[in-house]
Coordinates of C-alpha atoms in Angstrom, one line a residue:
Chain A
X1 CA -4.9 34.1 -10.7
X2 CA -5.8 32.0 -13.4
X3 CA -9.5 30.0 -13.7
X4 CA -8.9 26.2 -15.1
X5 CA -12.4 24.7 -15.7
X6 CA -12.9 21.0 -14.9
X7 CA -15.6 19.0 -16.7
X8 CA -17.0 16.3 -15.3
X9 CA -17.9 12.9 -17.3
X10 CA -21.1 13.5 -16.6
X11 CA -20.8 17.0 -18.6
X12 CA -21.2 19.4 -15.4
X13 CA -18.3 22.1 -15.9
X14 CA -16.1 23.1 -12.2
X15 CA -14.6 26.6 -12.9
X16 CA -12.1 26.6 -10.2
X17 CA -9.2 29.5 -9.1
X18 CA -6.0 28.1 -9.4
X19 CA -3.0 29.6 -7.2
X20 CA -0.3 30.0 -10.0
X21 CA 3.3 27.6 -8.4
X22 CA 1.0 24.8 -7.5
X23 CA -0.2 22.2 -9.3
X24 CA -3.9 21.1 -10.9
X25 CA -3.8 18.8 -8.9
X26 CA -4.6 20.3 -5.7
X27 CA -6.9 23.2 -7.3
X28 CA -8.8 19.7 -8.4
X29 CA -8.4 18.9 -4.2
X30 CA -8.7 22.2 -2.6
X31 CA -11.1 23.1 -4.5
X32 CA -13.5 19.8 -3.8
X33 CA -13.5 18.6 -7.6
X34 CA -15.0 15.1 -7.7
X35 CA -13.2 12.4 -9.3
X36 CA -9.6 13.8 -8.7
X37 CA -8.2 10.9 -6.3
X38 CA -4.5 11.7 -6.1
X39 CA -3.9 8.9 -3.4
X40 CA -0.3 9.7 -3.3
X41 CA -0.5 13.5 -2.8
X42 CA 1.2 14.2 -5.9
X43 CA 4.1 12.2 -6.5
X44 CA 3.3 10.6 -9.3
X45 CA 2.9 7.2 -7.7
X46 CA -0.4 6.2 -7.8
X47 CA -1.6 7.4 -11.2
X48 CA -5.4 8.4 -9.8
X49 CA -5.4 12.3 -11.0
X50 CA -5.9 11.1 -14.5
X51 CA -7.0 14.1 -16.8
X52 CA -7.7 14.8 -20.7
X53 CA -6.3 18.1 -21.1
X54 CA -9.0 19.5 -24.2
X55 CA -7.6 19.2 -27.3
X56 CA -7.7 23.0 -28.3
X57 CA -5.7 23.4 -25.2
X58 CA -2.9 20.9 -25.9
X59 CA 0.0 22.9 -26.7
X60 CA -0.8 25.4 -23.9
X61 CA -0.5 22.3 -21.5
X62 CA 2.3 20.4 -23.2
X63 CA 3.3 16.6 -22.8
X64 CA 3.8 14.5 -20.2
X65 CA 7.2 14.4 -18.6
X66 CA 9.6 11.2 -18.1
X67 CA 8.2 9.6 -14.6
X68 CA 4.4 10.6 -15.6
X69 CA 4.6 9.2 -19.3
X70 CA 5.2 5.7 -17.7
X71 CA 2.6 6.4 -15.0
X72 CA -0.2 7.1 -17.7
X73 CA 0.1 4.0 -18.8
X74 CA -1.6 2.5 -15.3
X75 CA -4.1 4.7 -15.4
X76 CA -8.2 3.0 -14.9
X77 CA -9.6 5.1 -17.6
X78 CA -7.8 4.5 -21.2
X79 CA -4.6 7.0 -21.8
X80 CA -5.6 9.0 -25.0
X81 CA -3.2 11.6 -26.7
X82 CA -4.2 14.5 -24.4
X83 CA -3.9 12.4 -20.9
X84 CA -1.9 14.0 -18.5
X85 CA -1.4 13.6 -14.2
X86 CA -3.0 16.6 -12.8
X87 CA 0.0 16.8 -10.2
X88 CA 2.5 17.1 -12.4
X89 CA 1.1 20.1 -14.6
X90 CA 2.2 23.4 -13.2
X91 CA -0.4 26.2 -13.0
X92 CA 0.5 29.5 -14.7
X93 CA -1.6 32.5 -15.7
X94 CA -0.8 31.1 -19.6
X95 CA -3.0 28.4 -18.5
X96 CA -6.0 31.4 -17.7
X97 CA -9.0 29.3 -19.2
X98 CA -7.8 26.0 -19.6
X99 CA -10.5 23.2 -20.3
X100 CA -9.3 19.7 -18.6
X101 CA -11.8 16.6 -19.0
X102 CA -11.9 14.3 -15.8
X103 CA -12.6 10.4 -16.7
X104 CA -15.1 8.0 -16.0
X105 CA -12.6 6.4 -13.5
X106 CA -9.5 6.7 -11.0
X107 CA -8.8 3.2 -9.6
Chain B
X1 CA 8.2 17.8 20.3
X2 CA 7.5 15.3 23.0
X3 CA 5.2 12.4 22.9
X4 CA 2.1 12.7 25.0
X5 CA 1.2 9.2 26.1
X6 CA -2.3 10.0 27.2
X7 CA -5.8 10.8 26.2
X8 CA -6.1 14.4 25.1
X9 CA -8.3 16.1 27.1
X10 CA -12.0 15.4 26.0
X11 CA -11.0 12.5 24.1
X12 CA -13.3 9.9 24.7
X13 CA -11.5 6.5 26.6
X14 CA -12.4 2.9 25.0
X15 CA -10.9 0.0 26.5
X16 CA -10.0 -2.8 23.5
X17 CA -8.7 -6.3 24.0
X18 CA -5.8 -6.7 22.2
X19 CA -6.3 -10.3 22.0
X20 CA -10.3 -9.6 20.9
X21 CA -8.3 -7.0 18.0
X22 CA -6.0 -10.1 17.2
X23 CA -8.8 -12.3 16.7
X24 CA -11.4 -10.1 14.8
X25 CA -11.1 -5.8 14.7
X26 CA -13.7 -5.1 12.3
X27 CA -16.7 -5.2 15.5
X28 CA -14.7 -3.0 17.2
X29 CA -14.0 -0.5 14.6
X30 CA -18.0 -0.3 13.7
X31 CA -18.4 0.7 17.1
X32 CA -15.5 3.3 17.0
X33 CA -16.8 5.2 14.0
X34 CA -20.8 5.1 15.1
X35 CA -19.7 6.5 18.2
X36 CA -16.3 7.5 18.9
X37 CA -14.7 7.8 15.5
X38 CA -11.3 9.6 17.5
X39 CA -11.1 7.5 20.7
X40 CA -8.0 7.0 22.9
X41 CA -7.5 3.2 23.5
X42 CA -5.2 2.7 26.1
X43 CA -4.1 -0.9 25.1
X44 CA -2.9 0.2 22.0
X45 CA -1.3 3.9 24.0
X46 CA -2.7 5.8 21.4
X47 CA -5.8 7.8 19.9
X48 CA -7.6 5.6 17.1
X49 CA -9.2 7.4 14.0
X50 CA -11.3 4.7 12.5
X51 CA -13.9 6.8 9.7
X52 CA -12.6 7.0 5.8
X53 CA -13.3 11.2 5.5
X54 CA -11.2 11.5 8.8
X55 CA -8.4 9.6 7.5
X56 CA -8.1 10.5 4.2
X57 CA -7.6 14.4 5.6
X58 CA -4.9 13.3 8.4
X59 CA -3.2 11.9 5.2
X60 CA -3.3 15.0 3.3
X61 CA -1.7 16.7 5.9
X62 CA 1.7 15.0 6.7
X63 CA 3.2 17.9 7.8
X64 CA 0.4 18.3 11.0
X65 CA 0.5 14.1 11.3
X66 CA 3.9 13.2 11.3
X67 CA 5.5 10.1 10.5
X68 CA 8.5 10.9 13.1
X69 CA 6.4 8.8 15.9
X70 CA 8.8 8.9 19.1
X71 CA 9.2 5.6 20.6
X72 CA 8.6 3.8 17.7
X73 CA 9.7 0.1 17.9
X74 CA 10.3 0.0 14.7
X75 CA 12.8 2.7 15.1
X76 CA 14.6 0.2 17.0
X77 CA 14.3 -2.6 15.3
X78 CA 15.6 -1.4 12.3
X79 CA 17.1 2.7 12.9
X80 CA 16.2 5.2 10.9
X81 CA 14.4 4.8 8.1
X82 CA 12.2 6.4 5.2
X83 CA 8.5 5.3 6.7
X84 CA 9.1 7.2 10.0
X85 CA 10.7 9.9 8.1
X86 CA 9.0 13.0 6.7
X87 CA 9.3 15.0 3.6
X88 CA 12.5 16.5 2.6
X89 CA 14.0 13.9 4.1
X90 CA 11.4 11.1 3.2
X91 CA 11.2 12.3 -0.1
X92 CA 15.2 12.0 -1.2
X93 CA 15.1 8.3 0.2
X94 CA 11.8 7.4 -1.4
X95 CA 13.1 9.6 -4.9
X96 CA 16.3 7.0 -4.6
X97 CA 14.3 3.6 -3.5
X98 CA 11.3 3.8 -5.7
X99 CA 12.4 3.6 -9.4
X100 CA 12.5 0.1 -9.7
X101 CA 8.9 -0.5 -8.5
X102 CA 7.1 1.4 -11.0
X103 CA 4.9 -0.1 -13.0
X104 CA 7.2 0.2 -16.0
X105 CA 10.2 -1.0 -14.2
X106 CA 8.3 -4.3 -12.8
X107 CA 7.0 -5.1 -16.5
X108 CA 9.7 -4.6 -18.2
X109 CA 12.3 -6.2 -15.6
X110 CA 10.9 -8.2 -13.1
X111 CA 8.0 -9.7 -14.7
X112 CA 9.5 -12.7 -16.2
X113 CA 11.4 -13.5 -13.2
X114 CA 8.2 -13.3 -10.7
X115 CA 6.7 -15.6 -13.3
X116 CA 9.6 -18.3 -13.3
X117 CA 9.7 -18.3 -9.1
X118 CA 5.5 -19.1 -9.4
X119 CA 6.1 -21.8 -11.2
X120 CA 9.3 -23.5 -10.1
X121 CA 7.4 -23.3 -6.5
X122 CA 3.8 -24.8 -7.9
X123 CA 6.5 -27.8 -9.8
X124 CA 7.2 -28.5 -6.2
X125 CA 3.8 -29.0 -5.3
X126 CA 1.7 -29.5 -7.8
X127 CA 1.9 -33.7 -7.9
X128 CA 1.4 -33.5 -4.3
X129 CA -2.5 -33.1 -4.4
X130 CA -2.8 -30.8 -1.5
X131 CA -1.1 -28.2 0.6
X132 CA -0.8 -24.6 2.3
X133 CA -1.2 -22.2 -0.3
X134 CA 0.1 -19.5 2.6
X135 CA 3.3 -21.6 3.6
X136 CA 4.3 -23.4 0.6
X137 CA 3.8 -20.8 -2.1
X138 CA 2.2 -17.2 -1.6
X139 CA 5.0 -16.9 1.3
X140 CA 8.2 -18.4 -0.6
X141 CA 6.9 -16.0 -3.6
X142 CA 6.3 -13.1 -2.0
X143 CA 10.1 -13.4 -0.2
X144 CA 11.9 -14.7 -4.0
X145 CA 10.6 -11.5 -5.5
X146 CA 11.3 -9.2 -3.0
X147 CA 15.0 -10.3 -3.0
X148 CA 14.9 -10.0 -6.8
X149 CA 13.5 -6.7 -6.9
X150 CA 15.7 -5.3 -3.8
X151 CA 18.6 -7.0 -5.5
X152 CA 19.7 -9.4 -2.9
X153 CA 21.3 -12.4 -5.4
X154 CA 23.5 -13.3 -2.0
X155 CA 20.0 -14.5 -0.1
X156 CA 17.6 -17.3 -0.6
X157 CA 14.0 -16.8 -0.7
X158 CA 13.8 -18.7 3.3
X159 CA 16.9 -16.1 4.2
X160 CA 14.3 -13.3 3.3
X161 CA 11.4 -14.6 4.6
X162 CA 13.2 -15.8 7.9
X163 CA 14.2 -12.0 8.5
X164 CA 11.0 -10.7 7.8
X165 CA 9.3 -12.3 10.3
X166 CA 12.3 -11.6 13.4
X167 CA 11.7 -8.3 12.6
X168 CA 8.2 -7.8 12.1
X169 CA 8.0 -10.0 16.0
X170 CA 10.2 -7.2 17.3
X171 CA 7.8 -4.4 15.6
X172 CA 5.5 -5.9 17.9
X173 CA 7.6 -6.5 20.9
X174 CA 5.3 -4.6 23.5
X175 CA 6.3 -7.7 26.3
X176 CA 9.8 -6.6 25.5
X177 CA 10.8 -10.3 25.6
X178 CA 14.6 -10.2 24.9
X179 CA 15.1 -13.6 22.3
X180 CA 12.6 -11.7 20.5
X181 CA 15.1 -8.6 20.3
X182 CA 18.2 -10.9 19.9
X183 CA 16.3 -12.9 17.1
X184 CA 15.8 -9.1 15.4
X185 CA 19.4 -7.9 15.8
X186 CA 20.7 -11.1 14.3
X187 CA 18.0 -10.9 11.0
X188 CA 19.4 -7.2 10.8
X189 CA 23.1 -7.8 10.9
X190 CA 23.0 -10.2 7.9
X191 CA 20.7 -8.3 6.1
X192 CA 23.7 -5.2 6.9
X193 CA 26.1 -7.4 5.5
X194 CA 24.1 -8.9 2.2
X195 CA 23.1 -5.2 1.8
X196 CA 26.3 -4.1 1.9
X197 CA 27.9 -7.0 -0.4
X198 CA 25.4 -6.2 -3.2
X199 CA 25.6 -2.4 -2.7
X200 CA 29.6 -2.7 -3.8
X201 CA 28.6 -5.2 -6.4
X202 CA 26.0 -2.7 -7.9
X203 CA 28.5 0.2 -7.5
X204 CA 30.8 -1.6 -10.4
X205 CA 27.7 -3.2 -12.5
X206 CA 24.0 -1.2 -12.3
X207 CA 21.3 -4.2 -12.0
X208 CA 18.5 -1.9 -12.1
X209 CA 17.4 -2.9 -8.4
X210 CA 16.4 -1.1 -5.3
X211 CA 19.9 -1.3 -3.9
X212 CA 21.6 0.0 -7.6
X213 CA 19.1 2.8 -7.6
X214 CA 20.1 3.7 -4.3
X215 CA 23.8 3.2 -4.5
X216 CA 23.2 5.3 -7.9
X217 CA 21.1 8.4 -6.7
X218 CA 21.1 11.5 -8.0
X219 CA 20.9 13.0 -4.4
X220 CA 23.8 10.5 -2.7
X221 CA 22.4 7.9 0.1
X222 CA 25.0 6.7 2.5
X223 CA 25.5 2.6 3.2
X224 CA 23.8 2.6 6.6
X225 CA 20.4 4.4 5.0
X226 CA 20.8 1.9 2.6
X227 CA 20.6 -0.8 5.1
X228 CA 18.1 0.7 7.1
X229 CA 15.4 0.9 4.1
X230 CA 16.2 -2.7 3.0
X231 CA 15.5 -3.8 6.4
X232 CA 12.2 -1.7 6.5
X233 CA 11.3 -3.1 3.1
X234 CA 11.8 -6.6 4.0
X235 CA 10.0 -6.2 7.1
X236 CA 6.4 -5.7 5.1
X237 CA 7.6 -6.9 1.7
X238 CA 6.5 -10.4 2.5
X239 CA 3.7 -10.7 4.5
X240 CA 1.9 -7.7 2.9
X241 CA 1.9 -9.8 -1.0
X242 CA 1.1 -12.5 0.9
X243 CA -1.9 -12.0 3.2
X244 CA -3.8 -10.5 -0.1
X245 CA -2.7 -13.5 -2.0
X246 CA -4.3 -15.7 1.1
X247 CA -7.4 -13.7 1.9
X248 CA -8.4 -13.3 -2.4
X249 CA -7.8 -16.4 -2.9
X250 CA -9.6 -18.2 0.3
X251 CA -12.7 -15.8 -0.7
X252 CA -12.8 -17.3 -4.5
X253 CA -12.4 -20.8 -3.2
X254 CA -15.6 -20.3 -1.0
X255 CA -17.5 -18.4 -3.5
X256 CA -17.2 -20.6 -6.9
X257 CA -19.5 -18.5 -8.8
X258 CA -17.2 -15.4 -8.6
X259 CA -14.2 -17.8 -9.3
X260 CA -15.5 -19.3 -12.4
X261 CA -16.3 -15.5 -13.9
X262 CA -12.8 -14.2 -12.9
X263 CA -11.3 -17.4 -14.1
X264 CA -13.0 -17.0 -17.5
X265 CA -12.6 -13.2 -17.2
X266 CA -8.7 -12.6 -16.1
X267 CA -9.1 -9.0 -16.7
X268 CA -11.7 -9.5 -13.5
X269 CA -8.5 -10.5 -11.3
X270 CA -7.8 -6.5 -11.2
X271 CA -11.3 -6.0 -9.3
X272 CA -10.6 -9.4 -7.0
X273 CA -7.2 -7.9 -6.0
X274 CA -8.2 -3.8 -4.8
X275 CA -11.2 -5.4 -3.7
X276 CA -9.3 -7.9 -1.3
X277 CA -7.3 -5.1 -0.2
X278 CA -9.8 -2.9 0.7
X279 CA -12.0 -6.1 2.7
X280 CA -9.2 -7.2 4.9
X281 CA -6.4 -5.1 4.7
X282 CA -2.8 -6.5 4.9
X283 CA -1.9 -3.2 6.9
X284 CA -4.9 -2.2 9.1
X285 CA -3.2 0.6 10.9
X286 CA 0.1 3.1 10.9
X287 CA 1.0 5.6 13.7
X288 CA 1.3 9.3 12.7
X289 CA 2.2 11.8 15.7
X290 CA 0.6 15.7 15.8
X291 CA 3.5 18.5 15.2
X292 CA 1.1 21.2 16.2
X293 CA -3.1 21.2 18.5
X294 CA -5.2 20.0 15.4
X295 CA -8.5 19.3 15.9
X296 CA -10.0 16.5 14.4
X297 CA -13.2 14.1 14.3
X298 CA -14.0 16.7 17.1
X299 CA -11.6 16.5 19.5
X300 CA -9.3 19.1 20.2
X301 CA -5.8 17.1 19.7
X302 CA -2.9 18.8 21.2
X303 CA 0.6 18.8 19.9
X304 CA 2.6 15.9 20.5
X305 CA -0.4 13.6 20.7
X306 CA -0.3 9.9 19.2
X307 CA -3.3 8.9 16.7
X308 CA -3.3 6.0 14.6
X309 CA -4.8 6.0 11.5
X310 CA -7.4 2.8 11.5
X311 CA -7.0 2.6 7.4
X312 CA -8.6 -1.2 7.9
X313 CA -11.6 0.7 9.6
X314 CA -12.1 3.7 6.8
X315 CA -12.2 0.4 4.4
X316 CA -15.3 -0.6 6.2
X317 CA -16.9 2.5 6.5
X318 CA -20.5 2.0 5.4
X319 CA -20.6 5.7 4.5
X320 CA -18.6 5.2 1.8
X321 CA -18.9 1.3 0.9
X322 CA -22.5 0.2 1.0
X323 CA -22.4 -3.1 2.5
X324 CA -18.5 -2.3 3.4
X325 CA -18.3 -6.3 5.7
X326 CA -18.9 -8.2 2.5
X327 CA -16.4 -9.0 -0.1
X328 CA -17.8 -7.9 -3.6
X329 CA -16.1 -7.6 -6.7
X330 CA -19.0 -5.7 -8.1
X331 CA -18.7 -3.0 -5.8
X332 CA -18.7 0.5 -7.3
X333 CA -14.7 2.2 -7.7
X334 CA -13.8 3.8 -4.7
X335 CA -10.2 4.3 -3.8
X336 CA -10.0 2.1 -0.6
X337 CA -7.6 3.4 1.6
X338 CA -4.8 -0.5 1.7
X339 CA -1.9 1.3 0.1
X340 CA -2.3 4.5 2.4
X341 CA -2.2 8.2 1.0
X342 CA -0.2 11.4 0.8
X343 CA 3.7 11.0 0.6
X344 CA 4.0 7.5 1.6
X345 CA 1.6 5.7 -0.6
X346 CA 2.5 2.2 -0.5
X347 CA 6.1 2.4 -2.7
X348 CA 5.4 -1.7 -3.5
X349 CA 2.0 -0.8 -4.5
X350 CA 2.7 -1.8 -8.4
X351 CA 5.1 -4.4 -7.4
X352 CA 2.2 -6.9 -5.5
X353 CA -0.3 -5.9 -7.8
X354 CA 2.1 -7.3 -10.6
X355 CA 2.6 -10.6 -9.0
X356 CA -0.9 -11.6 -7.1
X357 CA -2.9 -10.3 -9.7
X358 CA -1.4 -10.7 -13.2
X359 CA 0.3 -14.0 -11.9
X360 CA -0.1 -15.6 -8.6
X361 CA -3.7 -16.0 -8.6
X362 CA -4.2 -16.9 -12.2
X363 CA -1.2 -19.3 -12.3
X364 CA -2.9 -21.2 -9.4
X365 CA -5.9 -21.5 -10.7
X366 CA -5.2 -22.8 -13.6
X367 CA -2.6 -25.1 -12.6
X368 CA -3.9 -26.5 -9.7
X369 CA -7.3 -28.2 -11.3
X370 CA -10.2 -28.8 -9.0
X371 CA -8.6 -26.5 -6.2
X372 CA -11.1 -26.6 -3.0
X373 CA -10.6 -25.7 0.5
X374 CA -9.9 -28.8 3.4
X375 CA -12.9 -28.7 4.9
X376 CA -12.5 -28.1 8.8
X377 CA -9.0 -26.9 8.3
X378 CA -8.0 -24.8 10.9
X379 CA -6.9 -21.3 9.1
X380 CA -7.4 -18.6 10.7
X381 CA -7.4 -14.9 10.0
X382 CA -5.6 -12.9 12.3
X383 CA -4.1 -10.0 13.2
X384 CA -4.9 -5.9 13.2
X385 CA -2.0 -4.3 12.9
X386 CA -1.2 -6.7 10.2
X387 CA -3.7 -8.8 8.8
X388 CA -4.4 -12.2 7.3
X389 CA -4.6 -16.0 7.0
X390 CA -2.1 -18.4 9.4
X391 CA -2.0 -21.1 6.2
X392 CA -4.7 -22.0 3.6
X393 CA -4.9 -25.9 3.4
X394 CA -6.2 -26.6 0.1
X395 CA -6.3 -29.9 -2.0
X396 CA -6.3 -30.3 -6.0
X397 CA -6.3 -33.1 -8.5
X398 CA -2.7 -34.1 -8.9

């Protein structure tokens, strides 16, 4: 099963094992990973499971589809290139490894 | 799954007032979560879960708390409907009624509109020199945007707000008093019929509203579940916009300081608005009913049992806001709990944010100059289920 690492804002690094069909979303959740909100349980509603994907990781992660691209723009912390919703990015073994940043804020 | 309409065994037993609730909750729920924070209250005929950890985790579980509460008056009131439904079921509703009220969608198409309704209602008022902020604008408002954004052109903003409040009485029909059924039944039959006039008008010509998206989904939605969600929407889509609009704005009007900041800061109207949510919630509790024994807050729950999540009580919890009773814009971001969590996360969410925060409260206070509160006015807060200000008599230089 692949291991995504979360970074903190503060710089503390969670390496967390994430089931491969779900989402990083609820590895963030399950998992206890502070400052992943997801109010709305991963429907792309609520826009509080901001994340920067790292930037060496980008392509691995792709962009943002349809409904979340509009979402990002809502979110509390700025959007940058690499923002993504946690619940909408599907965990796979390609993503074995993956860096995602979590932002200063959520609402 | 039957409904148990008792205390679980082991649960402790609190008598509430329901009147004493009306009138002020928040003493109450204190009380709850220091000692009793899963309690069954038999005045309310179910278990109350009043602390913030305990009902954010009943919210991330809807498929152990279930929305499909038996004996729900609101079932009755208005049938079947997408807030006492749960996932898949919930989910192709809420897939067909939500595009509209994204965040996009209210920008970028309902925006200009909101703004117009503010202020053709504050021209009515404004050479006046004093009125009720509740009554003569956050209410008409609140009921002229819903009908834009549900796309109800056939209804005037008093049709909406007339309908909204015969059904949100029959919600809360526990006498069973029969004109306040009748009253409902009537509000719902012409909301059938407007609902079903605009769902053939959108059918020809797409208007990008809640009825067009429906009649237009991917996954089809017959007329009557059409109907049905309209009626649901309507019955929270006004008062819920405007109680925050009453209970912000009455707390800026008695704190000048904060006003004058947020008034030369508008960005600050963000912080006034999740922070007005999460101080008096417009919704301060929803039913959920147990599919399976759960045990939670330490009591074994077994299936079938009734618990209502207290979300107006987890706002308050000191655990998790320090000084939680007081009203602080200041406050370090927490996600409060007003819009609810999991699946049914408050679909209007984006919607009210839109039009208390980036125009209601700013267009009021800067239109109306020297805005103050009549002293000795008699506006009072009430409510628990559903919570805020009666009317907010204010005065203004005309």
């Amino acid at each position: 099963m692949p291991i995504v690492i979360f970074e903190l804002p503060d710089g503390t690094q969670r390496k967390v094992t994430a089931d491969s069909g779900t989402v990083l979303m609820q590895a963030a959740v399950s998992n206890g990973v502070d400052g992943i909100v997801a109010e709305c349980g991963g429907n792309a509603s609520c826009a509080t499971c901001h994340i920067y994907v790292d930037e060496r990781h980008g392509e691995r992660v792709g962009p943002p589809n349809d409904v979340e691209d509009e979402m990002l723009d809502f979110t509390a912390a700025e959007r940058r290139p690499t923002s993504r919703l946690s619940c909408q990015v599907q965990v796979s073994d390609a993503l074995d490894g993956l860096v995602v940043h979590i932002p200063e804020e959520q609402v | 799954m039957s409904t148990l309409m008792a205390a679980a065994p082991g649960a402790p037993v609190v008598e509430l007032d329901l009147a004493e609730l009306r009138d002020d909750p928040y003493p109450a729920y204190a009380q709850l979560r220091r000692t009793a924070p899963l309690a069954w209250v038999p005045s309310v005929g179910r278990h109350l879960l009043t602390r913030y950890e305990d009902i954010v985790h009943a919210e991330k579980l809807p498929e152990v708390f279930s929305s499909r509460e038996e004996g729900s008056l609101l079932l009755r009131t208005v049938g079947p409907n997408l807030l006492r439904e749960d996932d898949p079921q919930h989910r192709r509703l809420r897939a067909a009624a939500e595009p509209p009220t994204r965040p996009r969608q209210v920008r970028d198409l309902w925006a200009g509109t909101f703004e117009r309704n503010a202020h053709e209602l504050l021209d009515r008022i404004a050479g006046r020199g004093e009125g009720d902020l509740i009554g003569d604008f956050a209410e008409p408002l609140a009921a002229a945007n819903l009908a834009v954004v549900l796309g109800l052109r056939n209804a005037s903003a008093d049709d909406v707000s007339d309908w909204s409040r015969s059904m949100m009485a029959a919600n809360g029909n526990y006498a069973d008093d029969p004109d306040t059924w009748l009253r409902a039944e009537q509000a719902t039959r012409a909301i059938e019929d407007a609902v079903a006039e605009m769902a053939e008008a959108a059918r020809r010509e797409p208007d990008g509203s809640v009825i067009s998206s429906m009649v237009h989904a991917t996954d089809p939605v017959e007329l009557t579940e059409i109907q049905n969600n309209i009626k649901v929407i309507i019955g929270g889509g006004v008062n819920e916009p405007r109680d925050v609009f009453g209970v912000g704005a009455q707390a800026l009007l008695r704190r000048p300081d904060v006003r004058d900041r947020v008034v030369a800061d508008p960005g600050l109207w963000k912080r006034v608005f999740e922070e007005t949510a999460r101080w008096i919630s417009p919704i301060g509790m929803y039913p959920r009913q147990l599919t399976q024994d759960y045990e939670i807050a330490g009591v074994a729950l077994p299936a079938g049992s009734r618990v209502a999540l207290v979300i107006a009580s987890g706002n308050r919890d000191e655990s998790v806001f320090e000084r939680a009773d007081e009203f602080d814009i200041d406050r370090p971001h927490r996600p409060h709990l007003a819009f609810g969590g999991g699946p049914h996360f408050c679909m209007g969410a984006w919607v009210a944010r839109h039009e208390v925060s980036a125009l209601a409260w700013p267009l009021v206070f800067s239109r109306l100059k020297g805005l103050r509160l009549v002293e000795g006015a008699d506006d009072r807060m009430e409510g628990w289920v559903f919570r805020g200000l009666t009317s907010l008599n204010v005065t203004w230089q005309a």
